[in-house]
Each structure stands twice: as C-alpha cells, then as structure tokens.
Short mmCIF file of C-alpha atoms and ligand atoms in Angstrom, two decimals:
data_model
loop_
_atom_site.label_atom_id
_atom_site.label_comp_id
_atom_site.label_asym_id
_atom_site.label_seq_id
_atom_site.Cartn_x
_atom_site.Cartn_y
_atom_site.Cartn_z
CA MET A 201 12.40 -12.36 -5.70
CA GLU A 202 14.85 -10.19 -6.86
CA LYS A 203 14.88 -6.95 -5.28
CA ARG A 204 15.47 -4.29 -7.84
CA LYS A 205 15.05 -0.79 -7.41
CA LEU A 206 11.00 -0.31 -7.17
CA ALA A 207 8.82 2.99 -7.13
CA PHE A 208 5.54 3.84 -6.47
CA ILE A 209 3.67 6.13 -8.84
CA GLY A 210 0.94 7.22 -6.23
CA ALA A 211 0.92 6.61 -2.12
CA GLY A 212 -2.43 5.58 -1.99
CA ASN A 213 -4.57 2.65 -0.38
CA MET A 214 -2.95 -0.63 -3.08
CA SER A 215 0.34 1.27 -2.91
CA ARG A 216 0.58 0.97 1.14
CA SER A 217 -0.88 -2.77 0.67
CA LEU A 218 1.61 -4.17 -1.39
CA ILE A 219 5.16 -1.90 0.09
CA ALA A 220 3.43 -3.43 3.77
CA GLY A 221 3.36 -7.01 2.05
CA LEU A 222 6.23 -6.39 -0.09
CA ILE A 223 8.59 -5.87 3.60
CA GLN A 224 6.97 -8.53 5.32
CA SER A 225 8.65 -10.75 3.29
CA GLY A 226 12.00 -9.70 3.46
CA TYR A 227 11.68 -6.61 0.59
CA PRO A 228 14.35 -4.14 1.70
CA ALA A 229 12.93 -1.08 2.65
CA SER A 230 16.21 0.68 0.64
CA ALA A 231 15.28 -0.43 -2.52
CA ILE A 232 11.64 1.14 -2.09
CA MET A 233 10.29 4.29 -2.65
CA ALA A 234 6.90 5.63 -3.34
CA SER A 235 6.11 9.52 -4.96
CA ASN A 236 2.85 10.89 -4.00
CA PRO A 237 1.92 15.17 -5.04
CA SER A 238 0.64 15.22 -0.67
CA ARG A 239 3.29 14.25 2.12
CA GLY A 240 0.89 12.62 4.33
CA LYS A 241 0.72 9.35 3.02
CA LEU A 242 4.77 9.90 2.18
CA ASP A 243 5.23 10.39 5.84
CA GLN A 244 3.30 7.58 6.92
CA LEU A 245 4.55 5.21 4.66
CA ALA A 246 8.37 6.35 5.58
CA ASN A 247 7.67 5.96 9.34
CA ASP A 248 6.33 2.64 9.05
CA PHE A 249 8.10 1.35 6.73
CA GLY A 250 11.09 3.32 6.38
CA ILE A 251 11.34 3.50 2.64
CA HIS A 252 11.91 6.63 0.34
CA THR A 253 9.46 9.00 -0.58
CA SER A 254 9.61 11.69 -2.87
CA GLN A 255 6.92 14.46 -3.99
CA ASP A 256 8.43 14.48 -7.54
CA ASN A 257 7.40 11.37 -9.11
CA ASP A 258 10.21 12.16 -11.90
CA GLN A 259 12.98 11.69 -8.79
CA ALA A 260 11.06 8.75 -7.88
CA ALA A 261 10.85 6.62 -11.76
CA ALA A 262 14.55 7.77 -12.14
CA TRP A 263 15.63 6.16 -9.14
CA ALA A 264 13.97 3.08 -10.08
CA GLU A 265 14.59 0.05 -11.60
CA VAL A 266 10.70 -0.81 -11.98
CA ILE A 267 7.84 1.51 -11.67
CA VAL A 268 4.39 0.64 -10.42
CA LEU A 269 1.62 3.17 -11.59
CA ALA A 270 -0.91 3.56 -8.78
CA VAL A 271 -2.80 6.45 -9.37
CA LYS A 272 -6.23 6.61 -9.75
CA PRO A 273 -7.01 6.06 -13.82
CA GLN A 274 -8.14 8.98 -14.84
CA MET A 275 -4.96 10.20 -13.34
CA MET A 276 -3.13 8.65 -15.40
CA ALA A 277 -2.79 10.22 -18.35
CA GLY A 278 -1.84 13.90 -16.55
CA MET A 279 0.45 11.73 -14.36
CA LEU A 280 2.71 9.95 -17.43
CA SER A 281 2.34 12.11 -19.84
CA ASP A 282 4.61 14.62 -17.04
CA ILE A 283 6.81 12.16 -16.02
CA SER A 284 7.86 10.98 -20.53
CA ASN A 285 7.99 14.70 -21.00
CA VAL A 286 11.46 13.66 -18.87
CA ASP A 287 13.92 12.94 -20.96
CA SER A 288 14.61 8.52 -20.51
CA THR A 289 13.42 9.06 -16.61
CA LEU A 290 11.19 5.70 -18.23
CA SER A 291 13.21 4.84 -20.76
CA GLY A 292 13.73 0.88 -21.20
CA LYS A 293 12.39 0.69 -17.75
CA LEU A 294 9.56 -2.30 -16.73
CA LEU A 295 5.80 -0.38 -15.44
CA ILE A 296 3.45 -2.91 -13.43
CA SER A 297 -0.13 -0.77 -13.71
CA ILE A 298 -2.42 -1.82 -11.32
CA ALA A 299 -5.20 1.35 -12.94
CA ALA A 300 -8.09 -0.48 -13.64
CA GLY A 301 -9.30 -0.18 -17.18
CA MET A 302 -6.09 0.64 -18.64
CA SER A 303 -4.91 -1.16 -22.14
CA VAL A 304 -1.33 -2.33 -22.61
CA ALA A 305 -2.02 -0.17 -26.08
CA ARG A 306 -3.27 2.92 -23.76
CA LEU A 307 -0.13 2.83 -21.72
CA THR A 308 2.42 2.26 -24.19
CA GLU A 309 0.61 5.76 -25.72
CA LEU A 310 0.74 7.55 -22.65
CA SER A 311 4.17 6.51 -21.41
CA GLY A 312 6.49 5.71 -25.05
CA GLN A 313 7.18 2.75 -23.40
CA THR A 314 6.35 -1.31 -24.53
CA ARG A 315 8.57 -3.43 -21.51
CA ILE A 316 4.78 -2.99 -19.40
CA ILE A 317 2.33 -5.42 -17.10
CA ARG A 318 -1.12 -4.94 -16.19
CA THR A 319 -2.77 -6.07 -13.71
CA MET A 320 -5.97 -6.16 -11.59
CA PRO A 321 -5.87 -6.84 -8.03
CA ASN A 322 -8.88 -6.38 -5.81
CA THR A 323 -9.79 -4.85 -2.49
CA PRO A 324 -9.06 -7.50 -0.05
CA SER A 325 -5.42 -7.42 -1.05
CA LEU A 326 -5.58 -4.35 1.38
CA VAL A 327 -6.00 -7.48 3.93
CA GLY A 328 -3.37 -9.56 2.24
CA LEU A 329 -6.11 -11.39 0.74
CA GLY A 330 -5.92 -10.39 -2.61
CA MET A 331 -6.52 -11.78 -5.66
CA THR A 332 -5.15 -10.17 -8.79
CA GLY A 333 -4.68 -11.23 -12.70
CA LEU A 334 -2.08 -10.67 -14.83
CA TYR A 335 -1.62 -9.81 -18.57
CA ALA A 336 1.45 -8.74 -20.87
CA GLY A 337 2.53 -8.90 -24.39
CA ALA A 338 4.91 -11.24 -25.95
CA THR A 339 7.43 -9.23 -25.44
CA VAL A 340 7.35 -8.86 -21.82
CA ALA A 341 10.65 -10.99 -20.67
CA GLN A 342 9.58 -14.50 -18.55
CA THR A 343 11.89 -12.39 -15.38
CA ASP A 344 10.35 -9.32 -15.79
CA ARG A 345 6.66 -11.63 -15.73
CA ASP A 346 8.93 -13.46 -12.68
CA TYR A 347 9.30 -10.09 -10.96
CA ALA A 348 5.53 -8.54 -10.90
CA GLU A 349 4.27 -11.60 -10.19
CA LEU A 350 5.93 -12.22 -7.23
CA LEU A 351 5.15 -8.28 -6.03
CA MET A 352 1.37 -8.99 -6.48
CA GLN A 353 1.92 -11.91 -4.11
CA ALA A 354 2.88 -9.75 -1.72
CA VAL A 355 -0.83 -9.27 -1.16
CA GLY A 356 -2.44 -12.43 -2.23
CA LYS A 357 -2.97 -14.84 -5.12
CA THR A 358 -1.80 -14.15 -9.15
CA LEU A 359 -3.45 -15.24 -11.97
CA TRP A 360 -2.06 -14.95 -15.44
CA VAL A 361 -4.34 -14.23 -18.32
CA ALA A 362 -2.66 -15.11 -22.23
CA ALA A 363 -5.16 -12.36 -24.47
CA GLU A 364 -5.76 -9.00 -22.91
CA ASP A 365 -9.15 -9.51 -22.50
CA GLY A 366 -8.89 -11.51 -19.97
CA ILE A 367 -8.07 -9.02 -17.20
CA ASN A 368 -12.38 -7.95 -18.04
CA GLN A 369 -13.42 -11.67 -16.99
CA VAL A 370 -11.05 -10.90 -13.80
CA THR A 371 -12.42 -8.18 -13.12
CA ALA A 372 -16.09 -9.31 -13.30
CA ALA A 373 -15.02 -11.90 -11.38
CA ALA A 374 -12.64 -11.23 -8.49
CA GLY A 375 -11.96 -7.50 -8.88
CA SER A 376 -15.57 -6.19 -8.81
CA ALA A 377 -16.83 -9.06 -6.91
CA PRO A 378 -15.96 -8.33 -3.56
CA ALA A 379 -18.89 -6.70 -3.72
CA TYR A 380 -21.41 -9.24 -4.91
CA PHE A 381 -20.57 -11.01 -1.28
CA PHE A 382 -21.10 -7.85 0.38
CA LEU A 383 -24.32 -7.55 -1.12
CA PHE A 384 -25.05 -10.93 -0.52
CA MET A 385 -23.70 -10.82 3.12
CA GLN A 386 -25.80 -7.33 3.65
CA ALA A 387 -28.83 -9.06 2.88
CA MET A 388 -28.28 -11.92 4.59
CA ALA A 389 -27.41 -9.87 7.98
CA GLU A 390 -30.83 -7.41 7.95
CA GLN A 391 -33.06 -11.07 7.29
CA ALA A 392 -31.21 -12.06 10.81
CA VAL A 393 -32.21 -8.52 12.09
CA ARG A 394 -35.73 -8.76 10.73
CA PHE A 395 -35.80 -12.24 12.27
CA GLY A 396 -35.39 -10.56 15.91
CA LEU A 397 -31.27 -10.72 16.24
CA ASN A 398 -29.21 -7.23 17.25
CA GLU A 399 -27.01 -5.77 13.94
CA THR A 400 -23.52 -7.27 15.87
CA ASP A 401 -24.77 -10.90 15.84
CA ALA A 402 -26.06 -10.45 13.03
CA ARG A 403 -22.71 -9.31 11.56
CA LEU A 404 -20.97 -12.28 13.19
CA LEU A 405 -22.92 -14.84 11.79
CA VAL A 406 -22.86 -13.59 8.35
CA GLN A 407 -19.43 -12.59 9.02
CA GLN A 408 -18.20 -16.36 10.37
CA THR A 409 -20.04 -17.74 8.07
CA ALA A 410 -18.52 -16.46 4.92
CA LEU A 411 -15.11 -16.78 5.93
CA GLY A 412 -15.39 -20.47 7.65
CA ALA A 413 -17.21 -21.38 3.91
CA ALA A 414 -14.80 -20.15 1.32
CA ASN A 415 -11.86 -21.58 3.92
CA MET A 416 -13.90 -25.28 2.78
CA VAL A 417 -13.90 -24.10 -0.48
CA ALA A 418 -10.17 -23.68 -0.67
CA ALA A 419 -9.24 -26.61 1.76
CA ASN A 420 -10.73 -28.98 -0.48
CA PRO A 421 -9.07 -28.10 -3.93
CA ASP A 422 -10.51 -31.43 -5.12
CA VAL A 423 -14.16 -31.46 -4.41
CA SER A 424 -16.32 -29.60 -6.75
CA LEU A 425 -18.43 -27.03 -5.42
CA SER A 426 -21.65 -27.84 -5.69
CA GLU A 427 -20.46 -31.38 -3.90
CA LEU A 428 -19.26 -28.86 -0.67
CA ARG A 429 -22.70 -27.81 -1.23
CA ALA A 430 -24.53 -31.30 -1.58
CA GLN A 431 -21.99 -32.57 1.78
CA VAL A 432 -24.24 -29.73 2.97
CA THR A 433 -27.51 -30.26 1.79
CA SER A 434 -30.00 -32.91 3.38
CA LYS A 435 -32.83 -33.64 1.41
CA GLY A 436 -35.76 -32.51 3.28
CA GLY A 437 -34.05 -30.70 5.32
CA THR A 438 -33.48 -26.14 6.40
CA THR A 439 -30.64 -25.91 3.91
CA ALA A 440 -32.39 -27.81 1.06
CA GLN A 441 -35.78 -25.16 1.65
CA ALA A 442 -33.33 -22.69 1.14
CA ILE A 443 -31.30 -23.46 -2.04
CA GLU A 444 -34.38 -24.39 -3.46
CA HIS A 445 -35.95 -21.29 -3.32
CA PHE A 446 -33.07 -19.69 -4.95
CA GLN A 447 -32.89 -21.72 -7.58
CA ALA A 448 -36.58 -21.82 -8.09
CA GLN A 449 -35.76 -17.54 -7.90
CA GLY A 450 -33.32 -17.99 -10.68
CA LEU A 451 -29.81 -17.15 -8.42
CA GLU A 452 -27.70 -18.66 -11.23
CA GLN A 453 -28.54 -16.50 -14.00
CA LEU A 454 -28.89 -13.27 -12.05
CA VAL A 455 -25.43 -13.97 -11.33
CA ALA A 456 -24.65 -14.93 -14.66
CA ASP A 457 -26.27 -11.27 -15.69
CA ALA A 458 -24.50 -9.61 -13.61
CA MET A 459 -20.72 -10.91 -14.32
CA THR A 460 -21.60 -10.04 -18.06
CA ALA A 461 -22.72 -6.62 -17.28
CA ALA A 462 -19.42 -5.85 -14.90
CA LEU A 463 -17.87 -7.71 -18.04
CA LEU A 464 -19.00 -5.57 -20.53
CA ARG A 465 -18.26 -2.36 -18.23
CA ALA A 466 -15.07 -3.56 -17.71
CA ARG A 467 -14.46 -3.69 -22.23
CA GLU A 468 -16.14 -0.12 -22.34
CA LEU A 469 -14.36 2.30 -19.98
CA GLU A 470 -11.00 -0.08 -21.73
CA THR A 471 -12.54 2.49 -24.85
CA GLN A 472 -12.45 5.77 -22.72
CA LEU A 473 -9.57 5.74 -20.74
N1 LIG B 1735 -7.91 -0.28 -3.66
C1 LIG B 1735 -8.17 -1.54 -4.85
O1 LIG B 1735 -8.84 -2.57 -4.22
C2 LIG B 1735 -7.75 -1.61 -5.93
C3 LIG B 1735 -8.75 -2.79 -6.71
C4 LIG B 1735 -8.58 -2.53 -8.32
C5 LIG B 1735 -7.36 -1.56 -8.94
N2 LIG B 1735 -6.97 -0.85 -8.40
C6 LIG B 1735 -6.23 0.64 -8.54
O2 LIG B 1735 -5.12 0.70 -7.77
C7 LIG B 1735 -4.81 2.25 -8.60
C8 LIG B 1735 -4.50 2.62 -6.99
O3 LIG B 1735 -5.91 2.66 -6.19
P1 LIG B 1735 -6.23 3.22 -4.63
O4 LIG B 1735 -7.29 2.57 -4.46
O5 LIG B 1735 -4.33 3.41 -3.97
O6 LIG B 1735 -6.07 4.32 -4.75
P2 LIG B 1735 -6.13 6.11 -3.95
O7 LIG B 1735 -5.97 5.65 -2.57
O8 LIG B 1735 -6.77 7.45 -3.90
O9 LIG B 1735 -3.98 6.10 -4.26
C9 LIG B 1735 -4.43 7.15 -5.79
C10 LIG B 1735 -3.15 7.59 -4.62
O10 LIG B 1735 -2.28 8.61 -6.14
C11 LIG B 1735 -1.81 10.06 -5.64
N3 LIG B 1735 -1.70 10.91 -6.98
C12 LIG B 1735 -2.88 11.76 -7.54
N4 LIG B 1735 -2.64 11.94 -8.46
C13 LIG B 1735 -0.58 11.75 -8.01
C14 LIG B 1735 0.26 11.65 -9.36
N5 LIG B 1735 -0.20 12.76 -10.60
N6 LIG B 1735 1.45 11.91 -9.04
C15 LIG B 1735 1.09 10.85 -8.24
N7 LIG B 1735 0.16 10.22 -7.07
C16 LIG B 1735 -0.69 11.26 -7.46
C17 LIG B 1735 -3.08 10.36 -5.02
O11 LIG B 1735 -2.62 11.17 -4.16
P3 LIG B 1735 -3.47 12.38 -3.06
O12 LIG B 1735 -4.74 11.76 -2.79
O13 LIG B 1735 -2.60 13.22 -2.47
O14 LIG B 1735 -4.25 13.09 -4.44
C18 LIG B 1735 -3.68 9.39 -3.91
O15 LIG B 1735 -3.05 9.37 -2.74
C19 LIG B 1735 -6.04 2.80 -9.18
O16 LIG B 1735 -5.91 3.06 -10.19
C20 LIG B 1735 -7.31 1.81 -9.22
O17 LIG B 1735 -7.47 1.19 -9.98
C21 LIG B 1735 -6.92 -0.72 -6.48
#
C-alpha cells in the first residue's frame, strides 16, 4: 500500500479502529494525523500509536495528501464548510468519506471537490472484522480506488459497488446487519434463560454458536448457505423441527421486509443530509 500522508478528520471510534489496523499492517505512524475538537481522544491516539494529532482540522487537511472524513453525518456540512473556507486546503486531494447517508454529490457540493470515494463500513470494523462497501464516480483514478480499498481492508473485507445506490444495498445487507444478528442472538439467549440456563451460560452458547456458524460459512465458500443448513438438518430431528417452525412463520419474508425497510430508509437519509 502506498504510504500517502493521511489525515483523519474526527478521531472517534471508527478512525481509531482504522488507525489501529493501519499501524498493525505496517503503515508508518509518521504518515498519519488525526484532528478532533477535544484533546482526550487525540492524546490516546498519540500515546497508543505515535501518530500526529491536531485540534485544527485545517492543519490536518493542509498537511495530508488523503483526507478521511470521519465525523458524524450531521457534523459533515459544518466541518467541510469550515475547512473549505481555507484556500486550497482540500484542493485536488483525495477525500474518503466513511459517513453514512452522505452522497458523493452532496460531498462535492459541500467540499467543492470531485476526487471523492464514499465508503460504508460496519461496526465489526471496531474488532477488525468489518465489511465495507466502496463507491467512486467514473472520474476517480484506479490508484485512488486501490488506496481506499487497502485502507478499509485494514479493518476487514471490502466490496466495490458499481452504482451509488449499491451503497444503500450494502447498508441494508451489512451496515445495519450486525444489529439483526444481535437481535436474533438476544432472542435465543433469552429463551435459553427461560429454559433454565443462567445468563452467562446462555450468552456463551449463543455467541460461540454464531461464531462457529459464521466460520463454517467462511470456510466453505463453494457450499451454498441452503446446503450448509441441509447438512445439519436431519429429517425428523430437532433442528428440522425448529427450521420448519421458522419457515411456517414466514421468517424469510420477514427478513426480506426488514432489509427493504433499511434500504428505503438509507435512500431517504441520502436526501436529508
Ligand atoms: N461506528 C461504526 O461502526 C460506523 C459504521 C458505519 C459508518 N460510520 C460512520 O463513521 C463516522 C464516524 O463514526 P464514529 O462511530 O467513529 O463516531 P464517533 O465515535 O462519534 O466519532 C466522531 C468524532 O468526530 C469528532 N468531531 C465532531 N465534530 C467535529 C469537527 N467539526 N471536526 C472534527 N472532528 C469532529 C467527535 O469529537 P467529540 O467527541 O470530541 O465531539 C468524535 O470524536 C460517522 O459518519 C458514521 O456514520 C461508523
């Protein structure tokens, strides 16, 4: 990966994970800067990783070749208009946004720049197991795309989408999806407690099973998900009883409807930020 001078504007959870991943993969601390209004998170980043820090976004943006826009979506407009007031601070630089719901057109409007890559990471990025969607317009160079991809691979896996609405699909299928699994796991753990297990044991059973199931999926890329399920579902057995119940109650349709609701909300947010 090219070691371009990289600034993170906003030093919150996501920036911290990306910085940790980059340092772990050999990116030089001297080529990274983070800026944030308050000092606390900056001091932690400086202590833990030895990167440069600043409370001045303009200073970070002026120093960098690549700028990661990592503030909350509702802070983006104010932050960018402050920076964009400083002549040539952003001019011609690669901007990589990790903010949910901000379209490239809106980012261009706010920053005056067109060299923009929009990404949609998810929360497991915080533990290095993220899933990030990336989108860039046709004018963005392949070298910039490669750079952004490697950047996001510091915290997990990546997927390019050809059209910008693909980011909304990624949001419904991955961005919002950790919570779907948490909800399912919560319902399972609560039922296990009703059966008589204590909460610690119930959580362990559910957590380890989810981890094991996900790892089996990853370890068998050539086996379809329905085949993996069939392999552990003997006719007339206990698993078959549970699966039949899920399907009779319309679980697949429920999931489809829930994901569609997330997709529609993602599209709606894009028009509001
Ligand atoms: N966390 C995730 O899993 C996840 C997933 C997908 C997308 N994202 C996106 O990633 C972005 C960051 O999320 P996060 O979870 O890292 O949020 P976060 O922990 O709240 O971090 C945001 C940081 O931005 C700082 N900030 C606020 N105003 C600023 C300004 N004008 N200039 C510079 N920094 C400013 C905040 O500082 P103070 O706290 O000092 O105010 C905070 O440290 C968001 O746009 C979010 O949509 C996050």
